[in-house]
Tab-separated table of C-alpha atoms and ligand atoms in Angstrom:
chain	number	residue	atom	x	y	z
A	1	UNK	CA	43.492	-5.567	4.574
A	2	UNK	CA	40.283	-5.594	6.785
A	3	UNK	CA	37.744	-8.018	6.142
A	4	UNK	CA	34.247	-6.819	6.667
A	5	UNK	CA	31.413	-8.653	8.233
A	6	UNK	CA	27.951	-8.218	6.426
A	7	UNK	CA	24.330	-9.557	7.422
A	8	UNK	CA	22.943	-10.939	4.167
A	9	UNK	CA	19.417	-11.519	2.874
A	10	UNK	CA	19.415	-15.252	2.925
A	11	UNK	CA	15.777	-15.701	2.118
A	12	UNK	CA	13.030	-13.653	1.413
A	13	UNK	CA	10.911	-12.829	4.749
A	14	UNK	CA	7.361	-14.822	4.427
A	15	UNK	CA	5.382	-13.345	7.479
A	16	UNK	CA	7.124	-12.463	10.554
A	17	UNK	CA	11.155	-12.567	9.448
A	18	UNK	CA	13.577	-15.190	11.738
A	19	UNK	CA	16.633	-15.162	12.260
A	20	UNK	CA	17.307	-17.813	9.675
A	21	UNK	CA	16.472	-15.880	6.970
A	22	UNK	CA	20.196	-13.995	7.397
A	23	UNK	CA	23.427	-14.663	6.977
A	24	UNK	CA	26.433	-13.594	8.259
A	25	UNK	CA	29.321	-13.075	5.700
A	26	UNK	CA	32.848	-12.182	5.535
A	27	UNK	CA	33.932	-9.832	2.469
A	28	UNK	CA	37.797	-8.869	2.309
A	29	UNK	CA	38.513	-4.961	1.440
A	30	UNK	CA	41.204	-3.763	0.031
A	31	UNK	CA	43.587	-0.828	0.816
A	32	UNK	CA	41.823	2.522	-0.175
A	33	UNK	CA	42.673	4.661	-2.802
A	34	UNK	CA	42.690	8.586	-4.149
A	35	UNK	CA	39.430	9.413	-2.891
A	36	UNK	CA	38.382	6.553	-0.726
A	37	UNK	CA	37.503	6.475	2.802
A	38	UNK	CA	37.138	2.917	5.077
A	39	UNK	CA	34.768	3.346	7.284
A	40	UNK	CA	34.235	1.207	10.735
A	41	UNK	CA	30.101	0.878	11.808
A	42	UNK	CA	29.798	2.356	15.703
A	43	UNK	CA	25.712	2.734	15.477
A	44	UNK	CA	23.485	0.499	13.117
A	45	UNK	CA	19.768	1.483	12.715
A	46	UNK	CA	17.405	-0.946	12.751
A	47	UNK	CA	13.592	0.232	10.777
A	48	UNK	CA	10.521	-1.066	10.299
A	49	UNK	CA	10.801	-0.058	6.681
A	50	UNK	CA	13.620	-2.637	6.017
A	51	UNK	CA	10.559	-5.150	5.992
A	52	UNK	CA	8.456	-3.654	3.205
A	53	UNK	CA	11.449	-2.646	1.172
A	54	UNK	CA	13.342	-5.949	1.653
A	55	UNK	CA	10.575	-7.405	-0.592
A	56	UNK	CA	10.622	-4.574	-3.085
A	57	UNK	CA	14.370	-3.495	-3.491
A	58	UNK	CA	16.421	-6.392	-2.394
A	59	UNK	CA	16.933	-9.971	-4.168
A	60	UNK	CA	18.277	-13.114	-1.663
A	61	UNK	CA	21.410	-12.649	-1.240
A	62	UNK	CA	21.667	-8.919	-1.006
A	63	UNK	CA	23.709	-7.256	2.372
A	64	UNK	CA	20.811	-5.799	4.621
A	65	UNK	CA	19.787	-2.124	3.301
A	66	UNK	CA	19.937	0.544	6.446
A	67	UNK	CA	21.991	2.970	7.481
A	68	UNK	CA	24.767	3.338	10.276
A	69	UNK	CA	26.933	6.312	11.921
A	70	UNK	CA	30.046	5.491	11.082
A	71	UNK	CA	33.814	6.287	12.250
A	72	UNK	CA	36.573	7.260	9.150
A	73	UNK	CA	39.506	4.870	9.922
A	74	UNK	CA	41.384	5.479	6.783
A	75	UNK	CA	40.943	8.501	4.409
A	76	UNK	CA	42.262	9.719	1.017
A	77	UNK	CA	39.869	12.027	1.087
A	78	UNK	CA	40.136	15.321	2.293
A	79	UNK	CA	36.406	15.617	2.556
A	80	UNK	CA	36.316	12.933	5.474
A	81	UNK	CA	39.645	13.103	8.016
A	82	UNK	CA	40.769	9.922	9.816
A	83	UNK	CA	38.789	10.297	13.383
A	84	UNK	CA	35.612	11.749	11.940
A	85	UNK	CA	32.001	11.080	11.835
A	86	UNK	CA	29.370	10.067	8.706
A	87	UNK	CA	26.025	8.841	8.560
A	88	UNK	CA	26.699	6.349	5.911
A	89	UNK	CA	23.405	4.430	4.299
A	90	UNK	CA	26.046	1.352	3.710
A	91	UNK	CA	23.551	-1.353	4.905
A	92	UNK	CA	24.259	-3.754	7.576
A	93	UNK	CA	28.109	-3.903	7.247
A	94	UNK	CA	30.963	-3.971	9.664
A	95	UNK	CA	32.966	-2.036	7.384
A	96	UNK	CA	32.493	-0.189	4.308
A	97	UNK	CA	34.733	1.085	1.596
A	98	UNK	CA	33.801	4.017	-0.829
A	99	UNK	CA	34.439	7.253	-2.700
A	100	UNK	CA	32.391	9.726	-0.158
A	101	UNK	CA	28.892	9.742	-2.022
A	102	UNK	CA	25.948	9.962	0.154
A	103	UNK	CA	27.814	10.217	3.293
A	104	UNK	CA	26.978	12.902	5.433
A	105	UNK	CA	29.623	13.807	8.134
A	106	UNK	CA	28.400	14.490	11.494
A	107	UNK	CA	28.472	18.547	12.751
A	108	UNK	CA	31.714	19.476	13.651
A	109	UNK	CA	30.664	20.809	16.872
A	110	UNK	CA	28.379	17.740	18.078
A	111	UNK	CA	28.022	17.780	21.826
A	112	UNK	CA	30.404	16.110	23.460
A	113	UNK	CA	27.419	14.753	25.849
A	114	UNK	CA	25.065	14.029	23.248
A	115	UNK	CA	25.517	10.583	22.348
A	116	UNK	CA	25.949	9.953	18.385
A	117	UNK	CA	23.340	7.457	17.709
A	118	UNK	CA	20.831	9.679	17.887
A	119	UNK	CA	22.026	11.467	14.727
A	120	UNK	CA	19.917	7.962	13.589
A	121	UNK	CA	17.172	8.714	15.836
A	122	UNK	CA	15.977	11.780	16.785
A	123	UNK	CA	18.374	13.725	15.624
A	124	UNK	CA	18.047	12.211	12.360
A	125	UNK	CA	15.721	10.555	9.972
A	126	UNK	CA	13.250	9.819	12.704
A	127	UNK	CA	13.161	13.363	13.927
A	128	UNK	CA	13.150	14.948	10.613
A	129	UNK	CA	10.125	12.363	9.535
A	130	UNK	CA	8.254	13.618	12.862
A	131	UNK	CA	9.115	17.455	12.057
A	132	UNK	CA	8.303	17.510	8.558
A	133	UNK	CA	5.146	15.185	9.208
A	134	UNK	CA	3.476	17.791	11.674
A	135	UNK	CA	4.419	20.935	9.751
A	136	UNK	CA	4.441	20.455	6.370
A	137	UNK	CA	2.199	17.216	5.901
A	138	UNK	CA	-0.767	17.910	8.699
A	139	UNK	CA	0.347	21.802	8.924
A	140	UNK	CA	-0.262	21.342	12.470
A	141	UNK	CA	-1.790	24.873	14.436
A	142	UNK	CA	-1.773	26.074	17.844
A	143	UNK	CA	-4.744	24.810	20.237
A	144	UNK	CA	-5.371	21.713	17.777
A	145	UNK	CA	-5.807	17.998	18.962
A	146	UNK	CA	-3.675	15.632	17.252
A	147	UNK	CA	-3.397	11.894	17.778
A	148	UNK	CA	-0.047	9.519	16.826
A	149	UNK	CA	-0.381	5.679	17.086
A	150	UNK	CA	3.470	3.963	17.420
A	151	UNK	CA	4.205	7.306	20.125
A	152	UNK	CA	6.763	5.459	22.429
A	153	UNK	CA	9.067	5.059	19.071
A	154	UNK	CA	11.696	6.439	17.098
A	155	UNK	CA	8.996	9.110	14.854
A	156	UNK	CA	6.452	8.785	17.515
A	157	UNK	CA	8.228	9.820	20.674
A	158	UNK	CA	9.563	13.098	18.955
A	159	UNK	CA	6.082	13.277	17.162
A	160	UNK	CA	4.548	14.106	20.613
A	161	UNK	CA	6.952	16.259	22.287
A	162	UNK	CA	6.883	18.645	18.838
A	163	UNK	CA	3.439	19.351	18.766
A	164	UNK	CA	2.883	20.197	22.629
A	165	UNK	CA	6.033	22.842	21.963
A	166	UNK	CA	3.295	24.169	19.309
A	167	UNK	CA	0.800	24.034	21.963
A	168	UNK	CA	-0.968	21.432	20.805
A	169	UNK	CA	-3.548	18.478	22.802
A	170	UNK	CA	-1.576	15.558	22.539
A	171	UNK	CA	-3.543	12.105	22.103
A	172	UNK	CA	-0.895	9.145	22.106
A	173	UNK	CA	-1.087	5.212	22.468
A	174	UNK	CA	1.840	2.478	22.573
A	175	UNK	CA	1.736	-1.173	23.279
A	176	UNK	CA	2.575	-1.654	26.777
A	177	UNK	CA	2.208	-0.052	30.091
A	178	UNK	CA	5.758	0.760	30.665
A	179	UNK	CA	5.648	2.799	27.015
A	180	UNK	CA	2.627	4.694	28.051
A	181	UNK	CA	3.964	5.693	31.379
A	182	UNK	CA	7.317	6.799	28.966
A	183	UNK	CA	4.513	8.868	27.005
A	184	UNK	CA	3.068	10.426	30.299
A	185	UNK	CA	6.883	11.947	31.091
A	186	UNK	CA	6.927	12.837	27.709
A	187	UNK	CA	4.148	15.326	28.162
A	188	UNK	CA	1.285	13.796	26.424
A	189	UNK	CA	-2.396	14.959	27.442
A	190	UNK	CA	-3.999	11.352	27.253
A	191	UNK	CA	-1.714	8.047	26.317
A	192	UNK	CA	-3.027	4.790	26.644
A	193	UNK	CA	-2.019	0.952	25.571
A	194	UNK	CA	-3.605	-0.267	22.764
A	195	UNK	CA	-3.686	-3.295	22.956
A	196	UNK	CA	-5.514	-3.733	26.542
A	197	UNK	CA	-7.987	-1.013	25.943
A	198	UNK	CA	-11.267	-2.792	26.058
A	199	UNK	CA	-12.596	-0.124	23.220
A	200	UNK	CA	-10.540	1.037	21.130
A	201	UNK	CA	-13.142	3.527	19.508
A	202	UNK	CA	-14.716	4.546	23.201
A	203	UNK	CA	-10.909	5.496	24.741
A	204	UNK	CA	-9.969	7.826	21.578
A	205	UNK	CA	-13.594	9.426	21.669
A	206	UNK	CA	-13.088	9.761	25.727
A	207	UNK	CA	-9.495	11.174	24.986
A	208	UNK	CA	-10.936	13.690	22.717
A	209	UNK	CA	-14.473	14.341	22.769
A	210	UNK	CA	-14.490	17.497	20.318
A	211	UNK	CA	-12.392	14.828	17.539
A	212	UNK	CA	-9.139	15.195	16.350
A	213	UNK	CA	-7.783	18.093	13.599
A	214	UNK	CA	-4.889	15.982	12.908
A	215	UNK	CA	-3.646	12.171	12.426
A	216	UNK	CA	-0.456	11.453	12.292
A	217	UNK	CA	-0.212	7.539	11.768
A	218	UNK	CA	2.440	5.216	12.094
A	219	UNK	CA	0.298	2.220	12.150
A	220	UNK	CA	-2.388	2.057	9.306
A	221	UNK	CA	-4.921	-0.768	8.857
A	222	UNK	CA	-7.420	-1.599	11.687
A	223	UNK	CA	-6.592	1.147	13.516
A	224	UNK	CA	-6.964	3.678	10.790
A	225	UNK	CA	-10.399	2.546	10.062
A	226	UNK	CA	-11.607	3.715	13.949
A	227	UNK	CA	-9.860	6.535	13.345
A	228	UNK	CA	-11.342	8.030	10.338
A	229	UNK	CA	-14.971	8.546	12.347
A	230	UNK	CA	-13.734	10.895	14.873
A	231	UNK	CA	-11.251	13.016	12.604
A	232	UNK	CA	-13.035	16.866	12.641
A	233	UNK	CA	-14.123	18.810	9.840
A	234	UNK	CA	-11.353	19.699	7.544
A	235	UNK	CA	-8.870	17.040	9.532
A	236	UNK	CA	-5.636	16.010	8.390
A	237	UNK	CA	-3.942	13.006	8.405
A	238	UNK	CA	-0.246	12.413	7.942
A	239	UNK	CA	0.308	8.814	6.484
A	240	UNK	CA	3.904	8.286	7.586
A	241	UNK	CA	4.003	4.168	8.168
A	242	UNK	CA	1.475	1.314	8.448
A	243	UNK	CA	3.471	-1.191	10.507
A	244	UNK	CA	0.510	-3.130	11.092
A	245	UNK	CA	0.666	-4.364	8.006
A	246	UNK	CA	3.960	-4.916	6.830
A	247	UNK	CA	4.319	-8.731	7.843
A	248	UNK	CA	1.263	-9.570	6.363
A	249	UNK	CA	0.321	-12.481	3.883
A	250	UNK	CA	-2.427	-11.072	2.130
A	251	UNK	CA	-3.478	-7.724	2.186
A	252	UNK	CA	-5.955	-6.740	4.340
A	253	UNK	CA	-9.822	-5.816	4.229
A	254	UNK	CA	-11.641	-2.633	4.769
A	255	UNK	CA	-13.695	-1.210	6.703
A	256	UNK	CA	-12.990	1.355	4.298
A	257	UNK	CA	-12.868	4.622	4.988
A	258	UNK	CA	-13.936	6.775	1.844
A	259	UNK	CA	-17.519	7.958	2.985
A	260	UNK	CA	-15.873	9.502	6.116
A	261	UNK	CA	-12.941	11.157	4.412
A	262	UNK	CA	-15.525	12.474	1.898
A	263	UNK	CA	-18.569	13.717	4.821
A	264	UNK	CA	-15.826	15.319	6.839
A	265	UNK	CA	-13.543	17.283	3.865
A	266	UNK	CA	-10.154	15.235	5.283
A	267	UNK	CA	-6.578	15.212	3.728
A	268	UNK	CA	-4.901	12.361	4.125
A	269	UNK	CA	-1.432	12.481	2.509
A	270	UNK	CA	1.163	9.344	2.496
A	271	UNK	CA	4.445	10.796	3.187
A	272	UNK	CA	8.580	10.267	2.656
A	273	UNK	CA	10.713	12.472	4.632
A	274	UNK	CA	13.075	12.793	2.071
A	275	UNK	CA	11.020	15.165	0.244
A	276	UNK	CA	12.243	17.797	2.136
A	277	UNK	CA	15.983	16.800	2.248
A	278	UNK	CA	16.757	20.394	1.163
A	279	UNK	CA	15.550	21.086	4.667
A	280	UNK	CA	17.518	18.427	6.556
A	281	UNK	CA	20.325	21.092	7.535
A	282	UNK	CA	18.316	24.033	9.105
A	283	UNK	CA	16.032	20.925	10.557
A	284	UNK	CA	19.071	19.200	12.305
A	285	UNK	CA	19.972	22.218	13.881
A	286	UNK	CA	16.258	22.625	15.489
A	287	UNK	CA	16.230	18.963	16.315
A	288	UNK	CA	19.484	19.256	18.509
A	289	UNK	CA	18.568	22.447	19.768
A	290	UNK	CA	15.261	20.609	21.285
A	291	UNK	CA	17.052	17.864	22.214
A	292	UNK	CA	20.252	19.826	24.237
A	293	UNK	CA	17.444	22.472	25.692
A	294	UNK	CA	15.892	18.857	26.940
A	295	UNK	CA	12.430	19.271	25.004
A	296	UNK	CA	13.263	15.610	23.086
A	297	UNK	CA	13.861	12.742	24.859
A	298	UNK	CA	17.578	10.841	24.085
A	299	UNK	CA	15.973	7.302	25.265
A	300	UNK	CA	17.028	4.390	22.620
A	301	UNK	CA	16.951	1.231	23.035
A	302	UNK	CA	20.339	0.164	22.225
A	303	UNK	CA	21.355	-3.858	21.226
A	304	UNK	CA	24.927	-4.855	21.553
A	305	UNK	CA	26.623	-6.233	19.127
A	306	UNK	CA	27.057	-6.773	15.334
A	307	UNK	CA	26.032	-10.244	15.775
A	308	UNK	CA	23.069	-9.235	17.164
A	309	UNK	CA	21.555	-6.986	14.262
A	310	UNK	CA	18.742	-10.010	13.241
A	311	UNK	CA	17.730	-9.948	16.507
A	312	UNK	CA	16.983	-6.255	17.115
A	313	UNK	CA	15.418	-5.682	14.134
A	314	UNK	CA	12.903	-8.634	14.914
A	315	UNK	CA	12.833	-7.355	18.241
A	316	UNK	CA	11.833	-3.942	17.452
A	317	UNK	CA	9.220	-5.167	14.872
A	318	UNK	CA	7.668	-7.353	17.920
A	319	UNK	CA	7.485	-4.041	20.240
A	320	UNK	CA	10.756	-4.499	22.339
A	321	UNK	CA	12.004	-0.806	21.943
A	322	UNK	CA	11.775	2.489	23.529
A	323	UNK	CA	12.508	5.656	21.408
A	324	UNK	CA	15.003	4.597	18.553
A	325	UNK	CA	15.903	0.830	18.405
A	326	UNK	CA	19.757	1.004	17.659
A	327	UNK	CA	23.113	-1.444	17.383
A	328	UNK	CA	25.984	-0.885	18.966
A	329	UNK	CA	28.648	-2.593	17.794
B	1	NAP	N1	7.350	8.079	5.819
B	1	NAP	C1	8.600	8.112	6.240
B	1	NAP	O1	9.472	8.828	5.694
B	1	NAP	C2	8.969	7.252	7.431
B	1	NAP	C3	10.217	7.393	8.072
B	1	NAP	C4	10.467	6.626	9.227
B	1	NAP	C5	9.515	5.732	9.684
B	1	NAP	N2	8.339	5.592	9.013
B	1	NAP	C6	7.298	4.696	9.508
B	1	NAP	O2	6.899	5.179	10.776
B	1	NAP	C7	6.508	4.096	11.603
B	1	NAP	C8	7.316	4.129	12.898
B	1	NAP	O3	8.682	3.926	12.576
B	1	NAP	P1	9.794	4.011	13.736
B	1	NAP	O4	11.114	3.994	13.066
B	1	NAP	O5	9.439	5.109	14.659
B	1	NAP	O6	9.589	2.607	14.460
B	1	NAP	P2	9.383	2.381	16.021
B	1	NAP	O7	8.065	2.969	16.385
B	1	NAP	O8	10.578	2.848	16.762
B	1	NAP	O9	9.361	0.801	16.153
B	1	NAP	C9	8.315	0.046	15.691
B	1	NAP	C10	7.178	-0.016	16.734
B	1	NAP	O10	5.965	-0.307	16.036
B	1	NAP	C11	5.058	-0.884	16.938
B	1	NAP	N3	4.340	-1.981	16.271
B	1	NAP	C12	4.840	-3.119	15.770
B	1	NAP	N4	3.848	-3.875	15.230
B	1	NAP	C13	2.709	-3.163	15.401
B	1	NAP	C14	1.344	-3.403	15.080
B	1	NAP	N5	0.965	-4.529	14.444
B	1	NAP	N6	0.425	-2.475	15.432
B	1	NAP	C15	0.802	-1.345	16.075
B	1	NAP	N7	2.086	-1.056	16.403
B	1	NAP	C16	3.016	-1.964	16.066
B	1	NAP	C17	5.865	-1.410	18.139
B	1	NAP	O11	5.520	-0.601	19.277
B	1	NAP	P3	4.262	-0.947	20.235
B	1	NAP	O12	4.832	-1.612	21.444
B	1	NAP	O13	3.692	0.391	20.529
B	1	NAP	O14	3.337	-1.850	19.471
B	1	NAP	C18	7.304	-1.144	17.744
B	1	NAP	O15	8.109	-0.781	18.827
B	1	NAP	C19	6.687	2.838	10.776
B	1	NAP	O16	5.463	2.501	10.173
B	1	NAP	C20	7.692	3.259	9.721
B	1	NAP	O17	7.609	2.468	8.563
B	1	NAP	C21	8.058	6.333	7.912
């Protein structure tokens, strides 16, 4: 019998989440049976959109909703041999039991050098967000400018890298001067730090004085609304997060940005990347291709410890991580 650890929703978050509104909990699993697989967590993802949906899929008391690469410890299931790998969206759990659905075993053939967490990073839901963002949301051409806010992270730091492979000007900005240098290596044309700029709207006009043909935003509110001016004639705009909102208490107030996305014919389109799940496999492949051929960066920022999962997720909401924020257990 193995008895699984599990962070819990002890409260719901009001602002900025602590770390006393978790709790760690024990719950006992039994032996598996015809068709079950136990699973042991080796990576747990940490995202930003555990905040939002905490409040809108989860009641107090619920186990953490996320997902983790996991190792198969016991199997009967042929599907999923002892010794293998899944990406299992389990939640924040030590150990899971269950019948195979919505696992999704790791490639066979998955470099021995390539390290698995990124298969929750960029070679996973991250990368595929990023990939399907800039081609099938903005549609993104040769010789355009685009601009990402949040570019040091998980979606932002492939975000970058993908559109100068499709020769792209690349406009990026991250919240502290050891990010933007990590956005320099990267490749980006012009990266800056947002938050000591003293213009916001002078450095993105300066980075791009023609305007930008594409947006692909992480962050939403304020920054959005300085945005919106210097998008070009026919721009488009991939809405893919607004972090800068998610811990607030009352929902923010314009400037609104109608008039502009009327004056300059824009498309702005909110975005999940599972829309194009049917896509994931063919997309894997071209995300690990980049990433073995060196064109992606593997840079995580990697927590240790189970104990430690309210921590990194608070951490990464306050800015702490590089690339993918990540548990290891
Ligand atoms: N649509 C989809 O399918 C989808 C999928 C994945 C992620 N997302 C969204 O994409 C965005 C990025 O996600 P991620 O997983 O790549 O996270 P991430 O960028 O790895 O981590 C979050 C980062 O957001 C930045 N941040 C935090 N508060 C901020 C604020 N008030 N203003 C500006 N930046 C702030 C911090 O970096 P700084 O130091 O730069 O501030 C922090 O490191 C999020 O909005 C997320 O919800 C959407």
């Amino acid at each position: 019998m193995v008895v699984a650890q599990v962070w819990t929703l002890q409260r719901h978050f009001v602002g900025f989440p602590k770390l006393s509104d978790f709790e760690l909990k024990d719950e006992q699993l039994p032996e598996p049976k015809h068709g079950e697989v136990l699973l042991a967590a080796v990576f747990l993802s940490v995202d930003p959109y555990m905040r939002p949906y905490s409040s809108m899929r989860m009641k107090e008391g619920d186990v953490l909703i996320g997902a983790q690469v996991a190792k198969v410890i016991q199997s009967c299931n042929p599907s999923f041999p002892v010794g293998s790998h899944v990406v299992a969206p389990c939640g924040w759990r030590s150990h899971y039991m269950c019948d195979g659905t919505g696992l999704t075993p790791l490639p066979l053939d998955w470099p021995q050098d390539v390290p698995l967490s990124l298969a929750l990073g960029t070679i996973g839901m991250p990368g595929l967000t990023a990939l399907y963002g800039l081609e099938d949301v903005c549609e993104i051409k040769k010789g355009e400018t685009l601009l990402v806010n949040g570019a040091a992270g998980a979606v932002g730091s492939v975000v970058g890298p993908i559109a100068k492979l499709k020769g792209c000007t690349v406009v990026g900005c991250a919240g502290t001067d050891a990010k933007v240098a990590y956005l320099k290596d990267l490749g980006f044309d012009h990266a800056f730090n947002y938050k000591t700029v003293s213009s916001l709207e002078q450095t993105l006009r300066k980075s791009a004085p023609d305007g930008y043909d594409c947006y692909f935003d992480n962050v939403g509110g304020e920054f959005s609304s300085v945005v919106m001016p210097l998008m070009k004639q026919f721009g488009r705009i991939a809405v893919c997060g607004c972090i800068s909102t998610y811990n607030d208490m009352a929902p923010q107030k314009g400037p609104y940005m109608q008039s502009h996305i009327i004056s300059k014919q824009l498309r702005m389109e909110g975005f999940l990347a599972g829309r194009w799940e049917h896509k994931n496999q063919e997309a894997l492949k071209r995300l690990m291709a980049w990433v073995k051929e060196g064109k992606l960066s593997r840079t995580e920022h990697v927590t240790e410890g189970f104990s430690n999962m309210p921590a990194a997720f608070i951490g990464m909401l306050s800015g702490d991580n590089t690339g993918k924020a990540v548990v290891k257990v």
